[in-house]
Amino acid sequence: MPRQPHVAYFCMEFGLHESFPIYSGGLGILAGDFIKAAADLRLPVVGVGLLWERGYSVQRIGPDGQPYEEFPAYDHSFLRDTGVHVRVGVRGAEVPCNVWVTTRFGHVPLYLIQPSRPQDRWITHRLYEAGTDVRIAQEMLLGIGGARALTWLGIPISTHHFNEGHAVFAGMEMIAARMEGGLTFPDAWAETRREIVFTTHTPVKAGNEEHSLRDLRRLGACLELSGAEMRAIGGDPFNMTVAGLRLARAANAVAELHGETARTMWKHIPDAAPIVAITNGVHVPTWQSPRVRAAGDDPARLWEAHRFHRTELLAEIERREGLELDPEGPIIGFARRAAGYKRPDLILRDEERLKRLLARGAHIVLAGKSHPDDRFGKAIIARLVSAERRHPGQVIYLENYDMALGRMLTRGCDVWLNNPIRPLEASGTSGMKAAMNGVLNLSILDGWWPEGCRHGVNGWAIGDETSGDDEKDLAALYRVLEDEVLPAWADRDRWVAMMQASVAMAVTKFSAERMVRDYFAKLYPLAPGPAGGLAEREGSPAGGRAPAG
């Protein structure tokens, strides 16, 4: 009996649990939530990624207030060897790879590619390691190696979903295989497009990766495609997002506003896939507190659950920082990747208003992590640490932001602050996690928040729907804090009613289950629908095929 066709979800990183650090931030957390929700719904999906030797960094703060990195080993002994091996040519040499599989964290089978020989593991030593050769080689193993692994595993794939541009070399592999079978390049490209969908993320130019065709040819990423054929797909320099849009039959952005931004951003690209909006969601069992979920519609139980998580957070701050905070003051949380457009230090830029805010009992708890090679991101972290030292016991910076700290903050804070430069925040899923725990969002109307915000009912908007500047947005932030947020905090009944509205909004509209159903309805029209289901979980699999190479 033939196997049911599957969706293959390719991503460079998967955030499944803090003990398995093969993720860096929002992209990986989204991917992890996606494959967890697909398992909950028993949908025919498999994940494809890389097994990183050291994963992403542990980031600490030195005595000088500057961040530095550690790259500890981690346990992945629970992975199961599929017995399948693939080879990918990198810089003129064959790199044999193992294919591992796991469903350990409650998700569909996730297949991870790893170079078999220690001398080849420079490729997967660190997630997003800087350097042209290592980055291209990583993307070749994900795309070319991932596509070959699926073939040898014997899993029929109806749709290859590239979550970001890192996997687009899988498209080169699929086109080259068809051309080897006798098709012309235009026909092979057209057939391949019917099997690919693509998700675009950041509107920030630096996040849309480019490589020179000369480097791609030298590394082997072009396979048998000519320079003209590569240019037709991704241009020169070869833009990974452009390639994703030209390789896919359909594409999506990750929020309604992001859809508008992405369509404007890429409208000059001929023959690009149409971009629809599918707003992100988060995996409720992973991110919503069981205590909050059990509270249901009971306001007293909801407040009791929230007080429990506030106490947990305060205890963690005391453990880490040696600080005992006033348990009655509102906790304003901000935790995200340290990127300039996210403006993590915006609230700190007006020292006089900051002092007045802190004098009214508020605490500001900050967390985040910069890329190990991003000196601008590290400078942002250093500014947050400097603010902590200027306002001890009132401004707190918690180092090494990971999934565990993310859960604690999105459950234990009272207010969740988000102040990106509109419209550069594609989605911003941490706000969804906070909302479904009754932590009230205070945010610029960017990413997902225009779809969720009912100002003064389930959270607050900062400013309006225009693209602001720092001075305008800073003034709007403090105006809402001083005139609306703090008075609401003083009215416990009103605050808890807003918490209830926040939870109801987030669980109803912004769950990963809703998101995955939307993908099957809007982006996977050729893929099997929710009536399908996965007959097998762990290792759903190799089908007894002989290994490649």
XYZ file of C-alpha atoms in Angstrom:
549
model
C 0.000 0.000 0.000
C 1.583 3.335 -1.030
C 2.613 5.803 1.638
C 0.637 8.993 2.049
C 2.338 12.030 0.472
C 3.954 14.325 3.020
C 4.949 17.936 3.364
C 8.709 18.263 3.968
C 9.392 21.311 6.152
C 12.978 22.522 5.686
C 14.550 24.915 8.180
C 18.095 25.734 9.268
C 17.071 25.645 12.943
C 14.408 24.035 15.122
C 13.581 25.305 18.625
C 12.160 22.270 20.416
C 13.594 22.500 23.935
C 16.371 24.408 25.652
C 18.275 21.148 26.213
C 18.606 20.668 22.438
C 20.133 23.986 21.276
C 19.831 23.658 17.501
C 18.037 27.026 17.330
C 19.013 30.678 17.639
C 15.746 32.596 17.887
C 12.341 33.262 16.393
C 12.807 31.368 13.117
C 13.755 28.174 14.938
C 11.071 28.531 17.599
C 8.491 28.950 14.833
C 9.787 25.812 13.101
C 9.667 23.836 16.338
C 6.140 25.000 17.085
C 5.096 24.144 13.522
C 6.240 20.521 13.675
C 4.774 20.102 17.178
C 1.366 21.365 16.041
C 1.530 19.146 12.944
C 2.011 16.167 15.252
C -0.893 17.245 17.484
C -3.108 17.397 14.384
C -1.664 14.089 13.077
C -0.819 15.667 9.739
C 1.556 14.155 7.161
C 4.587 16.391 7.741
C 8.283 15.696 8.277
C 10.946 18.182 9.291
C 14.387 18.476 7.674
C 17.313 20.261 9.331
C 20.967 19.975 10.331
C 22.567 18.453 13.412
C 24.824 21.159 14.825
C 27.974 20.175 16.711
C 27.790 23.046 19.194
C 24.508 24.628 18.250
C 24.020 28.294 19.019
C 25.973 30.148 21.663
C 25.582 30.485 25.378
C 26.068 34.241 25.856
C 27.439 35.567 29.130
C 28.239 39.053 30.417
C 31.827 39.734 31.484
C 32.932 41.952 34.383
C 33.429 44.760 31.857
C 29.734 44.611 30.885
C 30.482 43.160 27.460
C 28.870 39.961 26.151
C 31.000 36.935 25.277
C 30.170 33.457 24.003
C 30.623 29.869 25.064
C 29.870 26.924 22.803
C 29.373 23.905 25.063
C 28.643 20.424 23.798
C 25.151 19.057 24.407
C 23.517 15.651 24.588
C 21.973 14.305 21.390
C 22.430 10.625 22.145
C 18.656 10.145 21.895
C 18.726 10.608 18.111
C 18.110 7.436 16.091
C 20.297 6.573 13.122
C 18.077 5.914 10.095
C 20.848 3.910 8.414
C 20.590 6.205 5.416
C 23.676 8.021 4.139
C 23.885 10.739 1.500
C 26.784 12.511 -0.165
C 27.072 16.188 -1.042
C 29.950 17.595 -3.077
C 31.505 20.580 -1.288
C 34.561 22.384 -2.692
C 35.257 19.485 -5.039
C 35.198 16.773 -2.354
C 32.415 14.390 -1.424
C 31.029 14.928 2.088
C 29.290 11.761 3.321
C 26.455 12.461 5.764
C 24.430 10.493 8.277
C 20.695 11.030 8.597
C 19.312 11.006 12.138
C 15.681 11.165 13.260
C 13.800 12.070 16.430
C 10.295 12.756 17.723
C 11.497 13.224 21.319
C 9.800 16.565 22.016
C 6.315 15.738 20.764
C 6.663 16.592 17.098
C 6.518 14.888 13.703
C 9.684 13.055 12.612
C 12.561 15.502 12.332
C 15.406 14.334 10.092
C 18.794 15.900 10.787
C 21.772 15.797 8.420
C 25.284 15.459 9.905
C 28.657 15.027 8.168
C 29.833 11.497 8.907
C 33.549 12.315 9.245
C 34.976 14.618 11.920
C 37.102 16.442 9.322
C 33.910 17.580 7.553
C 32.177 18.917 10.641
C 33.605 22.398 10.129
C 30.398 22.774 8.142
C 28.046 22.138 11.051
C 30.260 23.269 13.913
C 28.117 26.344 14.722
C 24.692 27.534 13.659
C 24.976 30.653 11.443
C 28.764 30.735 11.681
C 30.204 33.700 9.799
C 32.154 33.123 6.598
C 31.170 32.646 2.973
C 32.320 29.047 2.552
C 30.864 27.726 5.792
C 27.504 29.429 5.253
C 27.121 28.155 1.676
C 28.242 24.672 2.727
C 25.656 24.645 5.536
C 22.923 25.611 3.090
C 24.081 22.938 0.626
C 23.842 20.221 3.271
C 20.385 21.417 4.298
C 19.000 21.761 0.771
C 20.858 19.247 -1.406
C 21.532 16.803 1.416
C 17.992 17.130 2.743
C 16.402 16.493 -0.653
C 18.612 13.441 -1.233
C 17.864 12.120 2.246
C 14.122 12.250 1.619
C 14.576 10.313 -1.620
C 16.575 7.562 0.055
C 14.280 7.455 3.078
C 11.459 6.525 0.707
C 9.054 9.175 1.971
C 6.803 10.459 -0.835
C 6.844 14.262 -0.747
C 4.054 16.288 -2.332
C 5.310 19.681 -1.105
C 8.762 20.904 -0.118
C 8.277 23.866 2.226
C 11.325 26.131 2.499
C 11.034 28.114 5.735
C 13.326 31.010 4.721
C 15.833 30.957 1.881
C 18.454 28.705 3.476
C 17.046 25.565 1.829
C 16.774 26.784 -1.769
C 19.596 24.565 -3.027
C 17.107 21.718 -2.657
C 15.425 23.340 -5.655
C 18.704 23.148 -7.605
C 18.913 19.453 -6.747
C 15.335 18.820 -7.909
C 15.863 20.709 -11.182
C 19.210 18.997 -11.870
C 17.664 15.549 -11.292
C 14.920 16.274 -13.816
C 17.419 17.594 -16.364
C 19.469 14.439 -15.897
C 16.275 12.563 -16.743
C 16.033 14.398 -20.060
C 13.983 17.533 -19.397
C 15.069 20.956 -20.576
C 15.866 23.564 -17.936
C 12.564 25.472 -18.419
C 10.524 22.279 -18.159
C 12.519 20.988 -15.168
C 12.111 24.342 -13.420
C 8.364 24.417 -14.111
C 7.878 20.872 -12.779
C 9.976 21.608 -9.701
C 7.968 24.742 -8.896
C 4.832 22.637 -8.550
C 6.442 20.897 -5.564
C 7.778 23.896 -3.596
C 6.284 26.568 -1.348
C 8.293 29.280 0.366
C 7.958 31.384 3.527
C 9.672 34.762 3.546
C 10.454 36.404 6.868
C 12.454 39.519 7.649
C 11.881 42.708 5.647
C 15.369 43.839 6.734
C 17.741 43.724 3.747
C 20.600 42.171 5.736
C 18.384 39.221 6.564
C 17.900 38.347 2.891
C 21.120 36.536 2.113
C 23.136 36.888 -1.088
C 26.103 34.953 -2.512
C 28.220 35.536 -5.593
C 27.699 32.981 -8.359
C 31.450 32.523 -8.431
C 31.409 31.343 -4.809
C 28.394 29.095 -5.392
C 30.160 27.503 -8.381
C 33.386 27.043 -6.402
C 31.548 25.394 -3.501
C 29.424 23.187 -5.771
C 26.000 24.631 -5.012
C 25.139 25.112 -8.699
C 25.328 21.362 -9.398
C 24.949 20.975 -13.183
C 23.113 24.272 -13.719
C 24.792 26.867 -15.915
C 25.498 30.432 -14.890
C 22.603 31.666 -16.999
C 20.253 29.148 -15.377
C 21.371 30.142 -11.871
C 20.917 33.829 -12.725
C 17.415 33.117 -13.991
C 16.528 31.701 -10.575
C 18.351 33.949 -8.111
C 20.165 36.693 -9.998
C 23.813 37.652 -9.617
C 24.613 38.077 -6.813
C 22.381 35.106 -6.086
C 19.685 36.216 -3.643
C 18.321 33.339 -1.570
C 14.928 35.026 -1.039
C 14.557 35.815 -4.739
C 15.447 32.192 -5.511
C 12.831 30.985 -3.026
C 10.175 33.158 -4.661
C 11.114 31.958 -8.156
C 11.353 28.300 -7.201
C 7.976 28.172 -5.425
C 4.445 27.770 -6.751
C 3.214 29.878 -3.830
C 4.769 31.917 -1.032
C 3.679 33.478 2.214
C 4.506 36.212 4.654
C 3.976 35.673 8.390
C 1.412 38.388 9.291
C -1.126 40.488 7.406
C 0.997 43.657 7.605
C 4.103 41.675 6.708
C 2.252 40.423 3.628
C 1.731 44.006 2.479
C 5.373 44.816 3.207
C 6.714 41.715 1.443
C 4.576 42.216 -1.662
C 5.873 45.784 -1.953
C 9.441 44.735 -1.212
C 9.562 42.019 -3.901
C 7.174 43.404 -6.519
C 10.091 44.178 -8.859
C 11.034 40.484 -9.105
C 9.654 38.986 -12.328
C 8.089 35.527 -12.199
C 7.977 35.482 -8.367
C 5.389 33.327 -6.617
C 2.363 35.226 -5.289
C 2.751 36.107 -1.604
C -0.208 35.507 0.715
C -0.292 36.210 4.447
C -0.441 33.381 6.988
C -0.003 34.852 10.442
C 2.287 32.942 12.751
C 1.043 31.133 15.821
C 2.659 29.505 18.843
C 2.344 25.996 20.254
C -0.074 26.337 23.148
C 1.060 23.255 25.152
C 4.665 24.476 24.998
C 4.107 28.131 25.838
C 0.896 28.518 27.837
C 1.138 27.780 31.534
C -0.979 24.784 32.598
C -2.097 26.880 35.583
C -3.362 29.635 33.287
C -5.065 27.076 31.058
C -6.724 25.444 34.077
C -8.006 28.812 35.323
C -10.493 28.958 32.457
C -12.907 31.873 32.856
C -12.342 32.262 36.594
C -10.664 35.663 37.203
C -9.533 34.775 40.714
C -7.820 31.589 39.545
C -6.195 33.450 36.645
C -4.745 36.058 38.986
C -3.592 33.323 41.355
C -1.822 31.564 38.463
C -0.203 34.812 37.403
C 0.980 35.557 40.938
C 2.572 32.100 41.037
C 4.573 32.807 37.866
C 5.509 36.336 39.027
C 6.909 34.799 42.197
C 8.854 32.272 40.103
C 10.353 35.054 38.003
C 11.256 37.163 41.032
C 12.942 34.138 42.602
C 14.935 33.545 39.410
C 16.031 37.194 39.350
C 17.154 36.907 42.973
C 19.019 33.664 42.180
C 20.805 35.156 39.173
C 21.345 38.740 40.244
C 21.176 38.651 44.036
C 18.385 41.236 43.916
C 15.140 41.138 45.858
C 12.561 43.157 43.921
C 9.451 44.831 45.311
C 6.798 42.168 44.654
C 4.024 44.757 44.182
C 5.467 46.857 41.364
C 4.543 46.063 37.745
C 7.160 44.103 35.807
C 7.701 45.366 32.262
C 9.452 42.712 30.188
C 11.372 42.943 26.924
C 13.158 39.877 25.529
C 14.193 39.495 21.905
C 17.155 39.073 19.606
C 19.454 42.088 19.891
C 18.851 43.809 16.561
C 18.843 47.537 15.857
C 15.362 47.667 14.317
C 13.870 46.043 17.434
C 15.176 48.957 19.573
C 15.642 47.016 22.839
C 16.937 50.157 24.557
C 14.216 52.567 23.417
C 12.590 52.833 26.853
C 16.006 53.675 28.356
C 16.682 56.670 26.094
C 14.744 59.282 28.116
C 16.539 59.218 31.451
C 14.213 61.656 33.224
C 11.001 59.861 32.295
C 12.672 56.530 33.036
C 13.491 57.728 36.564
C 9.896 58.868 37.093
C 8.599 55.506 35.856
C 10.889 53.613 38.197
C 9.950 55.919 41.075
C 6.347 54.771 40.623
C 7.403 51.211 41.433
C 7.870 49.745 37.950
C 10.620 47.238 37.191
C 12.078 46.733 33.718
C 13.383 43.230 32.985
C 15.402 42.866 29.796
C 16.807 39.820 28.036
C 18.144 39.035 24.603
C 21.020 37.576 22.699
C 23.114 38.944 19.867
C 24.695 36.904 17.100
C 28.237 35.967 18.220
C 29.727 37.866 15.252
C 27.407 40.892 15.371
C 29.311 43.762 16.979
C 26.296 46.088 16.661
C 24.086 43.579 18.459
C 26.717 43.167 21.151
C 26.826 46.939 21.590
C 23.066 46.909 22.214
C 23.496 44.227 24.901
C 26.261 46.289 26.513
C 23.923 49.323 26.658
C 21.278 47.219 28.426
C 23.850 46.031 30.959
C 24.989 49.632 31.479
C 21.406 50.670 32.235
C 21.132 47.852 34.770
C 24.223 49.163 36.522
C 22.871 52.734 36.574
C 19.529 51.604 38.036
C 20.322 48.600 40.267
C 17.289 46.670 41.443
C 15.006 48.513 39.028
C 16.396 47.742 35.560
C 17.467 44.104 35.297
C 19.260 42.382 32.419
C 19.119 38.567 32.376
C 21.860 36.942 30.304
C 21.680 33.977 27.921
C 18.106 34.246 26.668
C 16.864 30.764 25.747
C 13.585 28.840 25.662
C 13.546 28.248 29.421
C 14.008 31.932 30.222
C 11.513 32.804 27.480
C 8.844 30.654 29.142
C 9.521 32.206 32.520
C 9.385 35.789 31.217
C 6.265 35.351 29.080
C 4.488 33.913 32.117
C 5.897 36.049 34.941
C 6.015 39.612 33.599
C 2.974 41.883 33.808
C 3.540 43.896 30.623
C 5.259 42.710 27.422
C 6.984 45.557 25.619
C 7.629 45.549 21.872
C 8.871 48.628 20.038
C 10.313 47.789 16.609
C 10.608 50.274 13.773
C 7.380 49.710 11.849
C 7.061 47.815 9.482
C 10.300 45.860 10.023
C 8.951 43.296 12.521
C 7.685 40.395 10.414
C 5.645 38.805 13.216
C 6.984 38.840 16.792
C 5.696 35.620 18.324
C 6.965 36.289 21.864
C 4.027 38.667 22.248
C 1.619 35.840 21.413
C 3.209 33.673 24.131
C 2.873 36.480 26.652
C -0.728 37.186 25.642
C -1.882 33.596 26.130
C -0.500 33.747 29.680
C -2.335 36.966 30.490
C 0.746 39.167 30.175
C -0.513 42.359 28.552
C 1.158 43.552 25.351
C 2.313 47.139 25.006
C 3.478 47.318 21.431
C 4.034 49.287 18.267
C 1.357 48.268 15.737
C 3.724 46.022 13.811
C 3.966 42.312 13.061
C 1.044 40.353 14.502
C -0.182 43.051 16.923
C -2.434 44.991 14.490
C -4.465 41.766 14.181
C -4.683 41.167 17.925
C -4.778 44.585 19.584
C -7.940 46.032 21.113
C -6.433 49.073 22.774
C -7.284 49.264 26.452
C -9.175 45.934 26.284
C -6.520 43.226 25.828
C -3.367 45.367 25.753
C -2.187 48.692 24.358
C -0.858 50.124 21.112
C 2.101 52.497 21.072
C 1.307 55.260 18.600
C -0.676 54.721 15.433
C -0.287 52.808 12.174
C 2.224 55.184 10.628
C 5.931 54.551 10.328
C 7.374 56.497 13.232
C 10.775 57.719 14.256
C 12.576 57.122 17.520
C 11.588 60.426 19.128
C 7.908 60.106 18.207
C 7.688 56.470 19.292
C 9.526 57.108 22.565
C 7.091 59.897 23.446
C 4.117 57.663 22.585
C 5.550 54.807 24.656
C 5.846 56.899 27.808
C 2.487 58.571 27.233
C 0.704 55.192 27.203
C 2.746 53.882 30.134
C 2.090 56.897 32.345
C -1.500 57.661 31.369
C -2.959 54.202 30.739
C -0.829 51.247 31.832
C 0.026 52.369 35.374
C -3.554 53.518 36.176
C -4.856 50.154 34.929
C -2.322 48.341 37.137
C -3.762 50.194 40.135
C -7.262 48.819 39.332
C -6.918 45.087 39.933
C -10.351 44.119 38.621
C -9.778 45.976 35.363
C -6.297 44.489 34.983
C -7.528 40.931 35.421
C -10.379 41.539 32.975
C -7.770 42.662 30.432
C -5.729 39.541 31.182
C -8.768 37.379 30.451
C -9.370 39.183 27.159
C -5.701 38.745 26.250
C -5.724 35.000 26.906
C -8.942 34.492 24.935
C -7.618 36.488 21.972
C -4.267 34.681 21.816
C -5.557 31.142 22.212
C -8.322 31.684 19.667
C -6.393 33.525 16.954
C -2.684 32.884 17.427
C -2.147 29.190 18.104
C 0.238 27.088 16.028
C -2.639 24.673 15.421
C -4.568 27.450 13.643
C -1.416 28.399 11.753
C -0.749 24.869 10.498
C -4.372 24.456 9.414
C -4.004 27.717 7.473
C -0.925 26.381 5.691
C -2.813 23.280 4.605
C -5.755 25.379 3.447
C -3.897 28.268 1.773
C -0.410 27.134 0.771
C -0.508 23.345 0.386
C -3.465 22.877 -1.985
C -1.742 19.873 -3.602
C -0.869 18.349 -0.234
C -3.125 15.981 1.753
C -5.453 17.729 4.159
C -6.163 17.343 7.862
C -8.220 14.214 7.334
C -4.953 12.414 6.595
C -2.893 11.797 9.679
C 0.401 10.124 10.452
C 0.178 6.409 10.856
C 3.760 6.308 12.108
C 5.678 8.678 14.350
C 9.209 7.792 15.460
C 11.267 7.175 12.364
C 8.344 7.251 9.913
C 10.783 6.356 7.554
C 13.460 4.746 5.736
C 11.391 2.127 3.961
C 14.331 -0.278 3.761
C 15.947 1.601 0.862
C 19.640 1.184 0.230
C 21.733 4.122 1.378
C 22.989 6.626 -1.167
C 26.549 6.818 -2.293
